[in-house]
Coordinates of C-alpha atoms and ligand atoms in Angstrom, one line a residue:
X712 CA 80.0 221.7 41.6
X713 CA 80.2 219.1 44.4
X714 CA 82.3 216.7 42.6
X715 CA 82.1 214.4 46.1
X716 CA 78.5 214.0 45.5
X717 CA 78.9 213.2 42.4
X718 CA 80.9 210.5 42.7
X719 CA 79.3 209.2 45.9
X720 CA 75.8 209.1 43.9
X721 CA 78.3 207.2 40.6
X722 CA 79.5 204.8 43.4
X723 CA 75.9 204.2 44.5
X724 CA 74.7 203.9 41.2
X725 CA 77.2 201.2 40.0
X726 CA 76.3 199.0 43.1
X727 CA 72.7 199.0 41.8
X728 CA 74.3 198.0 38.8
X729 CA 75.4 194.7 40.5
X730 CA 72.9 193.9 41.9
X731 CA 70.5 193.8 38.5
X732 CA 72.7 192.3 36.2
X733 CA 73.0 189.3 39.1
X734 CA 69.5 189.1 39.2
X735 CA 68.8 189.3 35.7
X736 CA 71.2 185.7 35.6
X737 CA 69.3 184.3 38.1
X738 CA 66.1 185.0 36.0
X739 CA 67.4 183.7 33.1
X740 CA 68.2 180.3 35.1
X741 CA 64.4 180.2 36.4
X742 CA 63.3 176.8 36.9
X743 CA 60.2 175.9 35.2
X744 CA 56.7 176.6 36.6
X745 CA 55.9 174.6 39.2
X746 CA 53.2 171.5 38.7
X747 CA 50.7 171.7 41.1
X748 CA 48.8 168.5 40.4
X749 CA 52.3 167.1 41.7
X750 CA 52.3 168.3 44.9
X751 CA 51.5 166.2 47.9
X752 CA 50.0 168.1 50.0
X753 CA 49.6 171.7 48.3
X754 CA 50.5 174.1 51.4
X755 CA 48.6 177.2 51.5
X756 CA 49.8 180.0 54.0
X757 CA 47.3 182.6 55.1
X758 CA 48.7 186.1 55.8
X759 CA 46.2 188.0 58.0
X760 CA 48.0 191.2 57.3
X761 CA 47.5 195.0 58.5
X762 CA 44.7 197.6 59.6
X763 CA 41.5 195.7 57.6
X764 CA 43.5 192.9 56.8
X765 CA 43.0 190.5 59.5
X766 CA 39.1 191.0 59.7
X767 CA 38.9 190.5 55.7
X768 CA 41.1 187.2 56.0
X769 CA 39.3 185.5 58.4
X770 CA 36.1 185.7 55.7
X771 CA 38.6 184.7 52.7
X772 CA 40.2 182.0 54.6
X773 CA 36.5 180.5 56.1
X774 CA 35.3 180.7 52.3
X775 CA 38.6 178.8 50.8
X776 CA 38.2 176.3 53.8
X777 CA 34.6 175.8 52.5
X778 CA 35.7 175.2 48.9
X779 CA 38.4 172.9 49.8
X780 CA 37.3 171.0 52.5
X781 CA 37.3 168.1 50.4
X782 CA 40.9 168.0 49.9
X783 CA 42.0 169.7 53.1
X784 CA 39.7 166.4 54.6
X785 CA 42.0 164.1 51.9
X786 CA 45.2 165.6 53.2
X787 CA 45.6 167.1 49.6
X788 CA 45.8 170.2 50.5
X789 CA 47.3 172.4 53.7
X790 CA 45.9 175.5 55.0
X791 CA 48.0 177.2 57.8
X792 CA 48.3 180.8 59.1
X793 CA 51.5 182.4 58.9
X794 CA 52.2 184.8 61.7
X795 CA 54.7 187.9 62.1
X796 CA 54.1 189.8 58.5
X797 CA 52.9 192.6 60.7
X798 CA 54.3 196.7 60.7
X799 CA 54.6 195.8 64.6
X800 CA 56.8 193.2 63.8
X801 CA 58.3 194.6 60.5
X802 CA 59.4 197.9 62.3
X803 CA 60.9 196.1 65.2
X804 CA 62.9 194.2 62.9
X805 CA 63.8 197.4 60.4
X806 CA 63.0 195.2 57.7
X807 CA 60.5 194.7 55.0
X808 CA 60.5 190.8 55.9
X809 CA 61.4 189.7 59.0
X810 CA 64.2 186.6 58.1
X811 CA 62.1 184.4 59.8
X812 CA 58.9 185.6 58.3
X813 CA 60.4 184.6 55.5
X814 CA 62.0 181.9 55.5
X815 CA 58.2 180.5 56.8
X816 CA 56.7 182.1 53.8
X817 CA 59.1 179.8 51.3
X818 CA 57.5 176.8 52.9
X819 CA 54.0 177.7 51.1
X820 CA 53.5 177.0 47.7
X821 CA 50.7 179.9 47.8
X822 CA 49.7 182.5 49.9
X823 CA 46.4 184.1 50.5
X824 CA 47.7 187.5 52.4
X825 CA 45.6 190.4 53.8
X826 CA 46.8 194.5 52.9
X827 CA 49.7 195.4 54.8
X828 CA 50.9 198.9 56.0
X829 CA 53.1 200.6 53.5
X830 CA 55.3 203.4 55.3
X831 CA 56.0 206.4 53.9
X832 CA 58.6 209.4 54.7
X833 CA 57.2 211.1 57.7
X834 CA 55.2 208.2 59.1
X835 CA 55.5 206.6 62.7
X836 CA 57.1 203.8 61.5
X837 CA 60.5 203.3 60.4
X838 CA 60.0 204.1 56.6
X839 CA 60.9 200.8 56.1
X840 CA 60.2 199.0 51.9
X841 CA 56.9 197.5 51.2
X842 CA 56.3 193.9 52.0
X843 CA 54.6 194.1 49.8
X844 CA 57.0 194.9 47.0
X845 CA 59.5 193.0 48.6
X846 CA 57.5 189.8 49.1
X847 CA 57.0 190.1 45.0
X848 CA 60.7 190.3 44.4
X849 CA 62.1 187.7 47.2
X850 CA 59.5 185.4 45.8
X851 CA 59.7 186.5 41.8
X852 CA 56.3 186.5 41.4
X853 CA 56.6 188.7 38.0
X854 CA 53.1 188.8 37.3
X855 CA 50.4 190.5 38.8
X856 CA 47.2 189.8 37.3
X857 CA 44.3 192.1 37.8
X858 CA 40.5 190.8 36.4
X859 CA 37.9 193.3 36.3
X860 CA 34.2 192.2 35.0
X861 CA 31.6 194.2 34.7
X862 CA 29.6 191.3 32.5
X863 CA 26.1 193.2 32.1
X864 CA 28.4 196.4 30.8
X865 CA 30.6 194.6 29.0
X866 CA 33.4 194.9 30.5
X867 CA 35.7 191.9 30.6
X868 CA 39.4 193.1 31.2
X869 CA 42.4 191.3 32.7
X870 CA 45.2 193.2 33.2
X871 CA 48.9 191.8 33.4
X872 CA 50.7 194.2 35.6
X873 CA 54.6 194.0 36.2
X874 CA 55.6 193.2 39.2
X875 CA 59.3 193.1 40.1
X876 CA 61.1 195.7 38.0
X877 CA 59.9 199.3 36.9
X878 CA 60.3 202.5 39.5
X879 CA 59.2 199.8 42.4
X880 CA 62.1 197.4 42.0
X881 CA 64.8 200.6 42.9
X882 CA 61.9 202.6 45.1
X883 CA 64.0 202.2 48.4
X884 CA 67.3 202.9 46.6
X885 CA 66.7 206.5 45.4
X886 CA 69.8 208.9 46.0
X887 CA 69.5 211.9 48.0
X888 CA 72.4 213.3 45.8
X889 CA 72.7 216.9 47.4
X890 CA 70.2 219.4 49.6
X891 CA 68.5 219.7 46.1
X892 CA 68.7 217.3 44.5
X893 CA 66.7 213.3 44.6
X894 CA 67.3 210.0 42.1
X895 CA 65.1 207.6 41.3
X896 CA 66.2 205.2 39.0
X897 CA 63.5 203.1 36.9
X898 CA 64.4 199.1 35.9
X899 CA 63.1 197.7 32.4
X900 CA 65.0 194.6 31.3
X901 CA 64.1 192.7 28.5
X902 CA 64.1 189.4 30.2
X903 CA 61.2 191.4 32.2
X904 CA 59.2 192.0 29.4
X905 CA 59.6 189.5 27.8
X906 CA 58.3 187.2 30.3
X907 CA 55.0 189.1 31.7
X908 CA 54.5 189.8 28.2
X909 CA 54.1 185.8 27.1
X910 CA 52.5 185.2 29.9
X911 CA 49.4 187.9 28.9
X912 CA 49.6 186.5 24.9
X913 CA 49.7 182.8 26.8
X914 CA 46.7 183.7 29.0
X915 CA 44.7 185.1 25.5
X916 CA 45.7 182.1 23.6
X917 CA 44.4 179.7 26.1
X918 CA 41.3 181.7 26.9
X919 CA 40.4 182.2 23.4
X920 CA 41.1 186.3 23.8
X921 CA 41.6 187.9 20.7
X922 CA 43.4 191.2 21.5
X923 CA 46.5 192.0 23.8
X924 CA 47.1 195.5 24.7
X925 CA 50.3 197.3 25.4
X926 CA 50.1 199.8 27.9
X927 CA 53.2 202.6 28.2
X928 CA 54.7 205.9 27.4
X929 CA 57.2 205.3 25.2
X930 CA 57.0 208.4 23.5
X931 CA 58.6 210.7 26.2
X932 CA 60.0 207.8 28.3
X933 CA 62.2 206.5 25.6
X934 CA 64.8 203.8 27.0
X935 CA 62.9 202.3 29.6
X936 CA 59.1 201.8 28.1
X937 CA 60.5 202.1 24.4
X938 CA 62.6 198.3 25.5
X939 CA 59.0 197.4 27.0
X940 CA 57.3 198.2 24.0
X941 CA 60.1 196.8 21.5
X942 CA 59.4 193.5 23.5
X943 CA 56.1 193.3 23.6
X944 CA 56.1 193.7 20.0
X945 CA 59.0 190.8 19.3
X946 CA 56.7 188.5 21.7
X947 CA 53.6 189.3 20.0
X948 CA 54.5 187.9 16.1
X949 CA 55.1 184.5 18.5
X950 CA 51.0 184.6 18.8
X951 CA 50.6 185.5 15.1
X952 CA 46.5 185.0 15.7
X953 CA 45.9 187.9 18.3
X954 CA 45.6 191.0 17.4
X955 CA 47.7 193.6 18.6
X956 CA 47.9 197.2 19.5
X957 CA 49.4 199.6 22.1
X958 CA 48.3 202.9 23.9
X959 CA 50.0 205.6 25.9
X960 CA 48.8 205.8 29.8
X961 CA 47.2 209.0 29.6
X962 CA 44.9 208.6 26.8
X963 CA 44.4 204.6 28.2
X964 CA 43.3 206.2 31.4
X965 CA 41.1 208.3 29.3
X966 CA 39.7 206.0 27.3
X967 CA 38.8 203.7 30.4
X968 CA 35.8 205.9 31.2
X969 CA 34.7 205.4 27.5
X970 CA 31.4 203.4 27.5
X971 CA 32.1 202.9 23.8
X972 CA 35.2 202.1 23.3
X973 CA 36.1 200.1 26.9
X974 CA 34.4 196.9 26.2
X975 CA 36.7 196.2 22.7
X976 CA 40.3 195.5 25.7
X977 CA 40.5 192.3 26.7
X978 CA 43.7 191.7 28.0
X979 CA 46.1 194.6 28.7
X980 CA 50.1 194.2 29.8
X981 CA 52.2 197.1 31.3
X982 CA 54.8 197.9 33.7
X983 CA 54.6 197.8 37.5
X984 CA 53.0 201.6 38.2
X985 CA 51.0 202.4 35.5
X986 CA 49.6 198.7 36.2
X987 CA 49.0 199.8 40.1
X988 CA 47.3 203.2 39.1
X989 CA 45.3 201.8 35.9
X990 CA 44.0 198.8 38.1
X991 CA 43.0 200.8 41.1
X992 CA 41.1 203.2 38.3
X993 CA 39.8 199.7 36.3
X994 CA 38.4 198.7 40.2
X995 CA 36.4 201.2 40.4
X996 CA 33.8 200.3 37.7
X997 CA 33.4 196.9 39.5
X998 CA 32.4 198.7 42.5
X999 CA 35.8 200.1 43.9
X1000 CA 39.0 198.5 45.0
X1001 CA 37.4 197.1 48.0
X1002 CA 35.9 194.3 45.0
X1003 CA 39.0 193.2 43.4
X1004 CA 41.3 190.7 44.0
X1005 CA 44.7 189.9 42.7
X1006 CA 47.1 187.2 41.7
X1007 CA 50.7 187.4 41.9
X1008 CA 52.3 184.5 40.1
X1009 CA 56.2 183.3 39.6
X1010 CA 56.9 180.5 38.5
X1011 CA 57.9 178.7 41.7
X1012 CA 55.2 180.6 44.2
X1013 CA 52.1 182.5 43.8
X1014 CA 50.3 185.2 46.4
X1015 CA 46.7 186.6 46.3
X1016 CA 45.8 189.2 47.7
X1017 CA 43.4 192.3 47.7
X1018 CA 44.5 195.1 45.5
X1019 CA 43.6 197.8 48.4
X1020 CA 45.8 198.6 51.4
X1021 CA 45.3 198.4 54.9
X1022 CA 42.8 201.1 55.3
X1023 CA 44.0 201.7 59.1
X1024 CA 41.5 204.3 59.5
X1025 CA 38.7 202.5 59.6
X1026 CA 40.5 200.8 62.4
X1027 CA 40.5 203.4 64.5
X1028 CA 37.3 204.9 63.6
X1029 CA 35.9 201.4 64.9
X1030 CA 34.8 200.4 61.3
X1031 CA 37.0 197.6 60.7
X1032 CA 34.1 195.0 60.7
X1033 CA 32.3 196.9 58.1
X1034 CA 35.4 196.4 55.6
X1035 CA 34.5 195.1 52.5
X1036 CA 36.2 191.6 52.4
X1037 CA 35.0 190.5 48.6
X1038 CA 38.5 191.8 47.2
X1039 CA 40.3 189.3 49.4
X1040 CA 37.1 186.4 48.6
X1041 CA 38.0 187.1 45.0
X1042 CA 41.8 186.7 45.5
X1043 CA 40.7 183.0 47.3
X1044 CA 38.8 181.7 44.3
X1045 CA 42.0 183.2 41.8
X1046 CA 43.7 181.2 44.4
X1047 CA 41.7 178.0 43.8
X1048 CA 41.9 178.5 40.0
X1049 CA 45.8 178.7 40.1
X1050 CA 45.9 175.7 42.2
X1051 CA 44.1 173.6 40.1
X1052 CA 40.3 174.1 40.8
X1053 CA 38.8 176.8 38.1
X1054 CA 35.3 175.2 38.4
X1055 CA 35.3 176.3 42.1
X1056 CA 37.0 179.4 41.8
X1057 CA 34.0 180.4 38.9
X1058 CA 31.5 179.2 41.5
X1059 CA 33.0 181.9 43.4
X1060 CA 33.2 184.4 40.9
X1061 CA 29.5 183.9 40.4
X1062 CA 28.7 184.2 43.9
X1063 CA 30.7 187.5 44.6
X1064 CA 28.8 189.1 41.3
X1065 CA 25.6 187.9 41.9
X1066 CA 26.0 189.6 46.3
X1067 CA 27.4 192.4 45.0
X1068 CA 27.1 193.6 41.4
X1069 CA 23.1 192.2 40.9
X1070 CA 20.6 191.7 43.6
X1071 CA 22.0 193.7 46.1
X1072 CA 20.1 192.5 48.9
X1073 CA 23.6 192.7 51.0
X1074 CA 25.1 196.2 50.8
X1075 CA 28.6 197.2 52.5
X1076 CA 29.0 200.7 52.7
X1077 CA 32.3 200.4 54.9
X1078 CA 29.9 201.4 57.9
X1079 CA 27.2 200.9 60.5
X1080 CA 24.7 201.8 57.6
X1081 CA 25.6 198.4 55.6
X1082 CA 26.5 194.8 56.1
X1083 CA 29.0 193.5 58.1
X1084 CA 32.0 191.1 56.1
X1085 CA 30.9 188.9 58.1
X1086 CA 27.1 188.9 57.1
X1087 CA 28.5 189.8 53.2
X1088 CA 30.2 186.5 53.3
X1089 CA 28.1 184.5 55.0
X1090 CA 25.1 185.4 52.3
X1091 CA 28.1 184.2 49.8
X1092 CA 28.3 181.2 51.0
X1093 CA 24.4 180.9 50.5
X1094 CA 24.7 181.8 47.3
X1095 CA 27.9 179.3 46.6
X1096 CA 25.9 176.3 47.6
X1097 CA 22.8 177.2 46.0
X1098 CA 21.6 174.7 42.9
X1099 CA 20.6 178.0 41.1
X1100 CA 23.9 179.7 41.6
X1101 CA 24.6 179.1 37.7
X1102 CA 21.6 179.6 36.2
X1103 CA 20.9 183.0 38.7
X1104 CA 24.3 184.3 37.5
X1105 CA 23.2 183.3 33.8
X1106 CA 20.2 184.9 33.8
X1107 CA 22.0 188.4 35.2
X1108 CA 24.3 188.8 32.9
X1109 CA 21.9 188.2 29.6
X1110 CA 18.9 189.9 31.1
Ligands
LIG1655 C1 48.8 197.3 45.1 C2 49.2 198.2 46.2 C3 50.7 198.1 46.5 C4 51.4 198.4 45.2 C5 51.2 199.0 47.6 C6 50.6 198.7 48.9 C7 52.7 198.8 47.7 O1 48.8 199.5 45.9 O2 49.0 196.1 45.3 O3 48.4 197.7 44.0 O4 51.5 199.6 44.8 O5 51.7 197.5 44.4
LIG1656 MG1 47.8 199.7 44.1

């Protein structure tokens, strides 16, 4: 046995250690959530991203400008680009966010941010964390909520996705213990839990949901998802009006693709991977990823963003302007919700349905053979100003 390994991987291990149990006390001394109707101007970053990314967030960011020109004219609001969150600039720098880059991105209250290139072993880059990941964890933006509608099927889920802890949180600190064998090391705490787990009952409470789903494994992954679960339970008898109940992740994903049984979630809450794979999967009956937005909310800062990645091949294929940008339109009008405008961010909604799940006049394939973003968003801006957006949408969804 290679008792030096052991105890380099023991030593590595411990240091991990640290660094959680220092984070879980600056979690637990949180400020409260921040109060945007106090803030003079609101500042709202724009984070063009990778690959797809900057085409898609020049339609988001024309279509947010459109719904808050108002307050952007009143000196309300602020909307600026943030440059430098780029894998150019990231693998230059070695480093998932550039010190700069961030230090600019703590100056936003929100951010609206494009897909960004996610390395992996083997890559060109340097195989450098996620910014994405990382910008969720420097910023402590715990939750990541995921909608999905499908109105004329029923479907009405959120989803409540963990975002700082879980496999992610440790992804880049794995241990290559020996030439066989490789760590990872998976993070449940129960201030964790806890917290994304009010936050779904909160959102059901206030939305007048009546049933919050627990989404894990606990069966075979005892410690981690069995604290998830034991939390989830503990919050739950806090909302004494909601029902409750919990599923395992293989049978969820199962029962996803159940026409019958689908429509009876409303909102579901799990931890940070199966909430990436079960969103990506929920997407799909929307009309793919490519139509889903996402918000990722702390209690100081909040980011939207598309729930794709950076798609770079349809950069070099020359398809770029093809890209679907109605994930990233969606993420503006969650954005304009968070902030403080949901009758905007519904118009929105409505907008984005009636383009892309109803009449259909304005198809993107992600090629020559459909619309152009830029002609996709355009025709949502028709719709958005149109005095029949409302009853149009109505008349969908019953009919
Ligand atoms: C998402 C994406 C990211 C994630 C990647 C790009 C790191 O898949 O937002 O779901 O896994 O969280
Ligand atoms: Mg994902």
């Amino acid at each position: 046995m290679d008792k030096a390994a052991i105890d380099r991987a023991t030593a590595h291990f411990a240091k991990l250690l640290e660094v959680q149990m220092n984070r879980m006390v600056k979690v637990k001394a949180m400020p409260d959530w921040i109060d945007y109707g106090k803030l003079k101007p609101i500042r709202i970053g724009i984070l063009a991203g990778d690959g797809i990314g900057p085409f898609i967030a020049t339609e988001s960011k024309r279509v947010l400008h459109f719904l808050l020109k108002e307050e952007v004219a009143a000196g309300k609001v602020v909307i600026n680009d943030i440059e430098g969150l780029t894998i150019e600039n990231r693998a230059a720098h070695n480093k998932a966010i550039p010190d700069d880059v961030l230090a600019e991105i703590k100056k936003y209250h929100v951010t609206l941010k494009g897909p960004t290139t996610t390395p992996r072993k083997g890559d060109p880059w340097p195989n450098i964390e996620s910014c994405n990941v990382a910008v969720r964890k420097e910023l402590d933006l715990f939750a990541n909520v995921r909608p999905v509608r499908v109105p004329k099927q029923g479907i009405d889920w959120i989803f409540f996705r963990e975002n700082t802890e879980d496999l992610y949180a440790l992804g880049p600190y794995g241990i290559e213990v020996d030439a066989d064998i490789a760590i990872d090391f998976r993070l449940i705490t129960a201030p964790g839990a806890d917290r994304i787990c009010r936050l779904a009952f909160e959102h059901a409470k206030k939305h007048g949901r009546k049933r919050v789903t627990c989404v894990t494994k606990a069966n075979v992954i005892k410690t981690t998802d069995g604290r998830f679960l034991e939390n989830f339970y503990r919050i739950a008898k806090e909302y004494p009006g909601i029902e409750v109940d919990d599923w395992y992740i293989d049978i969820m994903t199962a029962k996803l693709v159940d026409e019958k049984r689908r429509r009876e979630f409303q909102v579901l809450v799990l931890p940070n991977l199966y909430g990436d794979i079960l969103t990506d999967e929920a997407a799909e009956f929307q009309g793919g990823v490519g139509t889903a937005g996402s918000a990722n909310i702390g209690k100081q800062y909040a980011m939207f963003e598309a729930i794709h990645g950076s798609a770079p091949r349809m950069v070099t294929e020359g398809r770029a302007q093809y890209a679907d940008p109605c994930s990233m339109i969606r993420a503006a009008a969650m954005l304009s919700a968070h902030i403080g405008y949901p009758e905007r961010g519904k118009a929105l909604e409505m907008a984005l349905d009636i383009t892309g799940q109803y009449e259909k006049r304005m198809v993107i394939t992600g090629r020559a053979s459909g619309a152009t973003g830029t002609a996709f968003t355009d025709y949502v801006m028709e719709w958005l100003q149109s005095p029949k957006l409302a009853s149009t949408w109505e008349g969908y969804v019953k009919g």
